[in-house]
XYZ file of C-alpha atoms in Angstrom:
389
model
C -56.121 -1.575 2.204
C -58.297 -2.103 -0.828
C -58.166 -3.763 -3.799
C -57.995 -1.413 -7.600
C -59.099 -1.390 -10.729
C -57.532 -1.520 -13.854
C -57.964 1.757 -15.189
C -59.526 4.766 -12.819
C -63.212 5.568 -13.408
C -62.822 9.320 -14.320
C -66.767 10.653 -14.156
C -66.815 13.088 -11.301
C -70.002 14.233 -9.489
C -69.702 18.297 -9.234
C -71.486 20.867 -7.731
C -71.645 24.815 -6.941
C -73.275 27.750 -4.857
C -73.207 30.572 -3.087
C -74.849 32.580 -0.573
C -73.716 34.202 2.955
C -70.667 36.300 1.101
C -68.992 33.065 -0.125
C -68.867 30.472 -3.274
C -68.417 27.216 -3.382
C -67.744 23.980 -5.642
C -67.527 20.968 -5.405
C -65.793 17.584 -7.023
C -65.410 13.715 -6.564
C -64.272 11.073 -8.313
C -63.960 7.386 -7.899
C -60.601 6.851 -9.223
C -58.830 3.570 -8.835
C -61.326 2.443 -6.169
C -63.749 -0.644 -6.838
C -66.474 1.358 -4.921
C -67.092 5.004 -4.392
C -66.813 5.336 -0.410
C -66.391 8.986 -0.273
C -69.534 11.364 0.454
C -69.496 15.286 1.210
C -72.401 18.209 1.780
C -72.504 21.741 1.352
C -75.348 23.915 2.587
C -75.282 27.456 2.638
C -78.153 29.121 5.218
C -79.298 26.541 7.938
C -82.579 26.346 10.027
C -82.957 29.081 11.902
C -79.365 30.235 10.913
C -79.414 31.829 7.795
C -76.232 33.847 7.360
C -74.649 30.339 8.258
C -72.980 27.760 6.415
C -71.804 23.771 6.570
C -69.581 22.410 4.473
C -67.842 18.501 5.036
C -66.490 15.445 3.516
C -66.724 12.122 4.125
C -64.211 9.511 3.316
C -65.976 6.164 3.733
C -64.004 2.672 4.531
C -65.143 -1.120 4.202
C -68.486 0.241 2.964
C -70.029 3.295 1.466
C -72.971 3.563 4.014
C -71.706 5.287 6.874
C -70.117 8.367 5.059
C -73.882 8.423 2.936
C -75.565 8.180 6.207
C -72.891 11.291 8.143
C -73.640 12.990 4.665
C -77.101 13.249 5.059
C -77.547 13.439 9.014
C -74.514 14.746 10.571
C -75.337 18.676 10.518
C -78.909 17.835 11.645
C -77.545 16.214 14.597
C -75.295 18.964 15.767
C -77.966 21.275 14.761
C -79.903 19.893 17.092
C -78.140 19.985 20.379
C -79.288 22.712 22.636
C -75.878 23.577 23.324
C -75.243 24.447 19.855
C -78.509 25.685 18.646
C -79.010 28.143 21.980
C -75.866 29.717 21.713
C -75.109 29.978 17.708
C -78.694 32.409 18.182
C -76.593 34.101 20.631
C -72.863 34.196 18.428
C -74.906 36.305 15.488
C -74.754 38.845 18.007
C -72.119 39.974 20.771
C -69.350 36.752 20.864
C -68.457 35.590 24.076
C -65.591 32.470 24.574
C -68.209 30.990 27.078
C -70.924 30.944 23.923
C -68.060 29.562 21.565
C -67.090 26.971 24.221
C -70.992 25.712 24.442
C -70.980 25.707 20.185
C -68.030 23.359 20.436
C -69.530 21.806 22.786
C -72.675 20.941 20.913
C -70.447 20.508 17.621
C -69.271 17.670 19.652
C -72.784 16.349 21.087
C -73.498 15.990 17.283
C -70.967 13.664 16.436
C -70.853 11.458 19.701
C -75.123 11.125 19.455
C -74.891 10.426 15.561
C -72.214 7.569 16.138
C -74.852 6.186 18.975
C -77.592 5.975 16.746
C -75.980 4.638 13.543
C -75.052 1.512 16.299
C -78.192 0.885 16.071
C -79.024 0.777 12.626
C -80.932 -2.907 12.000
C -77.854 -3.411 9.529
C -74.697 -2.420 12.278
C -77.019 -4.291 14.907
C -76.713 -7.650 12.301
C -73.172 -7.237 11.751
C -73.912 -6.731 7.904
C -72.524 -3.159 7.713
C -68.874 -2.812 9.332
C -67.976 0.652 7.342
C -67.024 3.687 9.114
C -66.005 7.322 7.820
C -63.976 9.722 8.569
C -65.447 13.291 8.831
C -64.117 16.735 8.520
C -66.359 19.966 8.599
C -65.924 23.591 8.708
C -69.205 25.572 10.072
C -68.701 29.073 9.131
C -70.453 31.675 11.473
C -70.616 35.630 10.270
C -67.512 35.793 12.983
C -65.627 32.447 12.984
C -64.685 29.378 11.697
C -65.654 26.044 13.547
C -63.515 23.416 12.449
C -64.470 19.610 13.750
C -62.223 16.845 12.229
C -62.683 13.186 13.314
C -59.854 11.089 11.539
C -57.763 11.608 8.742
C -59.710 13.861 5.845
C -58.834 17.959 6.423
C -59.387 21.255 6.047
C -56.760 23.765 5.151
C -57.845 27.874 5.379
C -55.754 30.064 3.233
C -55.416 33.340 4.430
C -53.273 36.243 2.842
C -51.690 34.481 0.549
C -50.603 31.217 2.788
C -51.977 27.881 4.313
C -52.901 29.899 7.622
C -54.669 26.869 9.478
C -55.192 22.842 8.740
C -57.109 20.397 10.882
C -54.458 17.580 12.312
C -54.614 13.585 11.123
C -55.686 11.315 13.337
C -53.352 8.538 13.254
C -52.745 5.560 15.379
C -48.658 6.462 15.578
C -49.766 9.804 17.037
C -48.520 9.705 20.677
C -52.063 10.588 22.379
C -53.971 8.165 19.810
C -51.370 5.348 20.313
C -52.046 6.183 24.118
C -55.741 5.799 23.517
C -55.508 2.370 21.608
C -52.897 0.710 24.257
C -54.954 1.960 27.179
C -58.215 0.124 25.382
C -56.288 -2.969 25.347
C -55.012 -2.061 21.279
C -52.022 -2.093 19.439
C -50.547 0.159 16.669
C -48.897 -2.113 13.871
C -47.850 -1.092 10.554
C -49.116 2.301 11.470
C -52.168 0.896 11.766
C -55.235 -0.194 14.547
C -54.685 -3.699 15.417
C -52.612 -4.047 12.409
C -55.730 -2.997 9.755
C -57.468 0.118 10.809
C -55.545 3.362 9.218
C -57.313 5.802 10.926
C -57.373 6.270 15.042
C -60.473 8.221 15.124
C -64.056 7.947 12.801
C -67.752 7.431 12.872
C -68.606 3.834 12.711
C -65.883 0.782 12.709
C -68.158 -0.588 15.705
C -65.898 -3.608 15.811
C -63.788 -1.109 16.913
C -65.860 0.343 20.116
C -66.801 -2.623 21.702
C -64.100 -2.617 25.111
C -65.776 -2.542 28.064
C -65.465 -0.237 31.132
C -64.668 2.268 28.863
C -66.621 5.516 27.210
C -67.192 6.123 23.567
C -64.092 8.496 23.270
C -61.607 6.254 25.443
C -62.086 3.008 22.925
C -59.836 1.882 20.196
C -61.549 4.519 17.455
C -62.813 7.469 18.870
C -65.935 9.130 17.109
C -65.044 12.566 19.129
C -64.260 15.170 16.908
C -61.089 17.819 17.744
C -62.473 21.281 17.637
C -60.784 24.216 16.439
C -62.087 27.622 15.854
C -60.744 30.376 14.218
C -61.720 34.357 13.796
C -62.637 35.211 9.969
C -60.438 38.171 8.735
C -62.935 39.172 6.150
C -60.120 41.302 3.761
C -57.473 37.949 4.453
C -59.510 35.016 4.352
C -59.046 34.000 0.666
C -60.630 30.184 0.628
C -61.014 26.671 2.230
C -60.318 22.947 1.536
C -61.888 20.098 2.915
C -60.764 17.067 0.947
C -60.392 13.233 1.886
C -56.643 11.593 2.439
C -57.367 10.924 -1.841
C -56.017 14.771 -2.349
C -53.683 15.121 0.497
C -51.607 11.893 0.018
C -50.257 13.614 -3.579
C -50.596 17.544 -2.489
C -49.378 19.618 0.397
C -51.173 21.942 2.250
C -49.132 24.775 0.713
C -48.928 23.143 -2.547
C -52.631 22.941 -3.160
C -53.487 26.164 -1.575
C -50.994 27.587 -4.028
C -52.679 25.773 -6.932
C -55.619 26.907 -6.101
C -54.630 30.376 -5.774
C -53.390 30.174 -9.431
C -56.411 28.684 -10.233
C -58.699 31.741 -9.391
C -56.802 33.946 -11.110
C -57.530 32.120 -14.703
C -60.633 30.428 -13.790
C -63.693 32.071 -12.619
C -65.829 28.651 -12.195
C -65.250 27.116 -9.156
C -66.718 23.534 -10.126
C -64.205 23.293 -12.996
C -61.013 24.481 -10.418
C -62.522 21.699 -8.070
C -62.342 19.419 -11.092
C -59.149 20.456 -11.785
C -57.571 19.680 -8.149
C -58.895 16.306 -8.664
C -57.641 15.774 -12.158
C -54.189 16.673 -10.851
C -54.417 14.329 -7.885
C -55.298 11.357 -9.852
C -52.379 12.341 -12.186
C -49.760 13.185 -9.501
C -50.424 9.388 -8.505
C -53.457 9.300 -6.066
C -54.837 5.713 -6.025
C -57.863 6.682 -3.440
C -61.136 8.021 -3.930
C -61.121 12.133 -4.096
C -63.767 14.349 -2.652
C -62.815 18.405 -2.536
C -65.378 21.409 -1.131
C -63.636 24.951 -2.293
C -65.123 27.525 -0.168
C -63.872 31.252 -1.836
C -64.406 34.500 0.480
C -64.368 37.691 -1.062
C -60.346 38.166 -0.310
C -59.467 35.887 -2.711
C -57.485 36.369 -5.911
C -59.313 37.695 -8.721
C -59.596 37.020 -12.269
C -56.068 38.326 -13.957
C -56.025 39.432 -18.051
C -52.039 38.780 -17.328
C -52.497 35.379 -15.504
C -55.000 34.123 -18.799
C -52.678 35.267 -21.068
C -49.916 33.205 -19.749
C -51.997 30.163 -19.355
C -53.078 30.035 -22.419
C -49.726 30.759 -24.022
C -48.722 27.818 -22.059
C -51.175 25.666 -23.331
C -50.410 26.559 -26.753
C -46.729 25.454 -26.175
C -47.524 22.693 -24.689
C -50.197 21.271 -27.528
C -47.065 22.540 -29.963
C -44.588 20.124 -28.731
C -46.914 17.362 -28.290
C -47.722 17.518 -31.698
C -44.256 17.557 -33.040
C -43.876 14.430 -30.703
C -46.657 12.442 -32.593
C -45.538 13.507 -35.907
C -42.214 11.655 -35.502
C -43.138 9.204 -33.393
C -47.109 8.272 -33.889
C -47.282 5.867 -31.513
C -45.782 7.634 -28.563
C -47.954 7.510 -25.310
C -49.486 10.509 -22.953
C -47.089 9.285 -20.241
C -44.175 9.001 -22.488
C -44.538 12.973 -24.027
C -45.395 13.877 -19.936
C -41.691 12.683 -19.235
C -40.253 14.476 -22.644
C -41.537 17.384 -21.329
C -40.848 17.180 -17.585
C -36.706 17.424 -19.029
C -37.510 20.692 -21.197
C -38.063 23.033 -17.956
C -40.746 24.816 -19.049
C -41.630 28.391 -17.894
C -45.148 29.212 -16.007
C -46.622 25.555 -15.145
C -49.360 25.788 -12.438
C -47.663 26.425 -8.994
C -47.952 23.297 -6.816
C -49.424 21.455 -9.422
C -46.541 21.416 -11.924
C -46.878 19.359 -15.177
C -49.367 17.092 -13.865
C -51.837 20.237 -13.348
C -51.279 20.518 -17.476
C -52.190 16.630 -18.189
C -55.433 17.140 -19.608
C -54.145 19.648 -22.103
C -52.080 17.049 -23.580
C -54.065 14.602 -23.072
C -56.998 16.546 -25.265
C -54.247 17.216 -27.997
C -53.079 13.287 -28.507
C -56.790 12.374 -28.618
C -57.397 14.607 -31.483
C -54.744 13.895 -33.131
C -55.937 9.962 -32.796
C -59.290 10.745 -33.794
C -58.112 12.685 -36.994
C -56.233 9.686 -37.912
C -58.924 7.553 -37.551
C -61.269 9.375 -39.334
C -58.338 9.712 -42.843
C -57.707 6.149 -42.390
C -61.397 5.607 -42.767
C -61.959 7.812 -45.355
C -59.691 6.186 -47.417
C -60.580 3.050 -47.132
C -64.143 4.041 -48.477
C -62.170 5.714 -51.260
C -60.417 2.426 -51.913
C -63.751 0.595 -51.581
C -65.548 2.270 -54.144
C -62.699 2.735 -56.432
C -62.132 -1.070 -56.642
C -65.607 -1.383 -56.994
């Protein structure tokens, strides 16, 4: 369950890039965490499959060194399986469900043979590493979307205007995992494994595969990914989320996809929208770690002169009243003018990420108003220094 900090550790890691008709960025943060756990990759073009792309997160538990380890190997793995590599040749050409079946197929060989051989890592083998990771990834042909999700991170696709698709949670109430977990001799308490483990599915948690008689994908977590895929609608398709359970616990699927949305049209950097998602997580309450991939298609939303304007008259209003706040009362908090203005009602905050999307705007405009203090106060007190002198 994890023990916090005492104030959030704000530095994010970002990335961006494009290629293969699409954009992406990239943010993380450690938040409230006492360890970053969380680990994600993004490649556009892979071996042998360049108008391909791979894009996951990770969201690490007990440990750090199974997500890094997914991070790095994961798409190798799958990569590798003949099932996948044989017929993802054949899917850049005529599409048949038998050659889609055999990609999911080795989509899934890749995750079951990359939870064998972290087993037998000299530091899972010596019980010194007991982490495990969720994964979720989206592997985006020219034609479709494959989707693999193994526990409770996900990927949402927004497509004209809506949340079209999301990857389901794997959690140990869910009837089939409960199943799973009773059948291996388990039990599900306080929504959880055997009382601790909040996720029914995941690479690693070994403790958690060890029941015997039965397969990797009939034990008390299951590495086995579920595996969706989905046609691309090149003139619908706007974008794609994959974040960790850090994002979704604060933001609905239609929420975010909605903030994002907004987003594009003021924004044309995707690092700094994938910054901004997190930012609003972490103020909307999110005590996890945060990891978000934005993937952007060419049907997204475009940049609007209208949509600008509005934000920025906004964020004039907003650094407005928060100034009239500190000039009667200087002492006033960030979280005390946040709840002032959450009674005003104002006009044209960020769909689904309300006043909380806005934070940093006030935030900027109290610590400026600090600093200038500081800086009279000490200017002054030279003044007084020499004069006395």
């Amino acid at each position: 369950m994890g023990a916090f900090l005492e104030k959030p550790k704000t530095d994010k890691h970002t990335e961006k890039g494009f290629g293969n008709g699409l954009r992406f960025g990239v943010s993380s943060m450690q938040g409230w965490r006492m360890e970053m756990e969380d680990a994600h990759c993004a490649v556009v073009g892979l071996n042998g499959l360049n108008d391909w792309s791979f894009f996951a997160v990770f969201d690490g538990h007990a440990g750090h060194s199974v997500s890094a380890h997914c991070a790095e190997h994961l798409l190798d793995s799958i990569t590798q399986s003949d099932d996948f590599r044989q017929n993802a040749t054949i899917c850049n050409g005529q599409v048949s469900m038998d050659h889609i079946e055999r990609v999911k197929s080795g989509i899934r060989e890749g995750f079951l043979k990359l939870d064998e051989k972290m087993k037998k890592l000299p530091q899972v083998i010596s019980g010194e590493d007991k982490s495990g990771s969720t994964a979720v990834c989206a592997i985006i042909s020219p034609s479709h979307f494959f989707f693999a999700n193994c526990g409770d991170s996900r990927a949402v696709l927004s497509r004209a205007g809506r949340a079209h698709f999301s990857t389901q949670d794997h959690k140990p109430i869910n009837p089939g995992e409960k199943e799973r977990i009773v059948n291996a001799g388990g039990s599900v308490m306080i929504q959880r494994v055997n009382g601790s483990l909040a996720v029914s599915r995941a690479l690693g948690d070994y403790e958690y595969k060890q029941v015997e008689g039965k397969g990797p994908c009939e034990q008390l977590v299951s590495p086995e990914p579920e595996i969706t895929v989905k046609e691309r609608d090149p003139e619908k398709d706007e974008f794609l989320i994959l974040a960790c359970d850090g994002v979704w616990d604060v933001m609905m699927n239609e929420d975010l996809c909605d903030f994002v949305r907004h987003q594009l049209t003021i924004q044309p950097d995707l690092e700094l929208i994938a910054s901004s998602i997190i930012d609003t997580c972490l103020h909307k309450g999110s005590k996890d770690n945060m990891s978000v991939v934005l993937v952007v298609f060419p049907g997204a939303p475009s940049l609007s002169e209208e949509a600008q304007k509005v934000d920025r008259e906004l964020n004039q209003l907003l650094e407005k009243k928060t100034r009239e706040m500190l000039d009667s009362q200087p002492d006033i908090t960030v979280a005390e003018v946040m709840q002032v203005l959450t009674c005003d009602e104002l006009e044209n905050l960020p769909p689904g990420g309300g006043l909380e999307g806005k934070r940093n705007v006030i935030e900027e405009v109290v610590k400026k108003v600090r600093q200038n203090e500081a800086e009279l106060q000490s200017q002054e007190a030279s003044k007084t220094s020499i004069d006395s002198s």
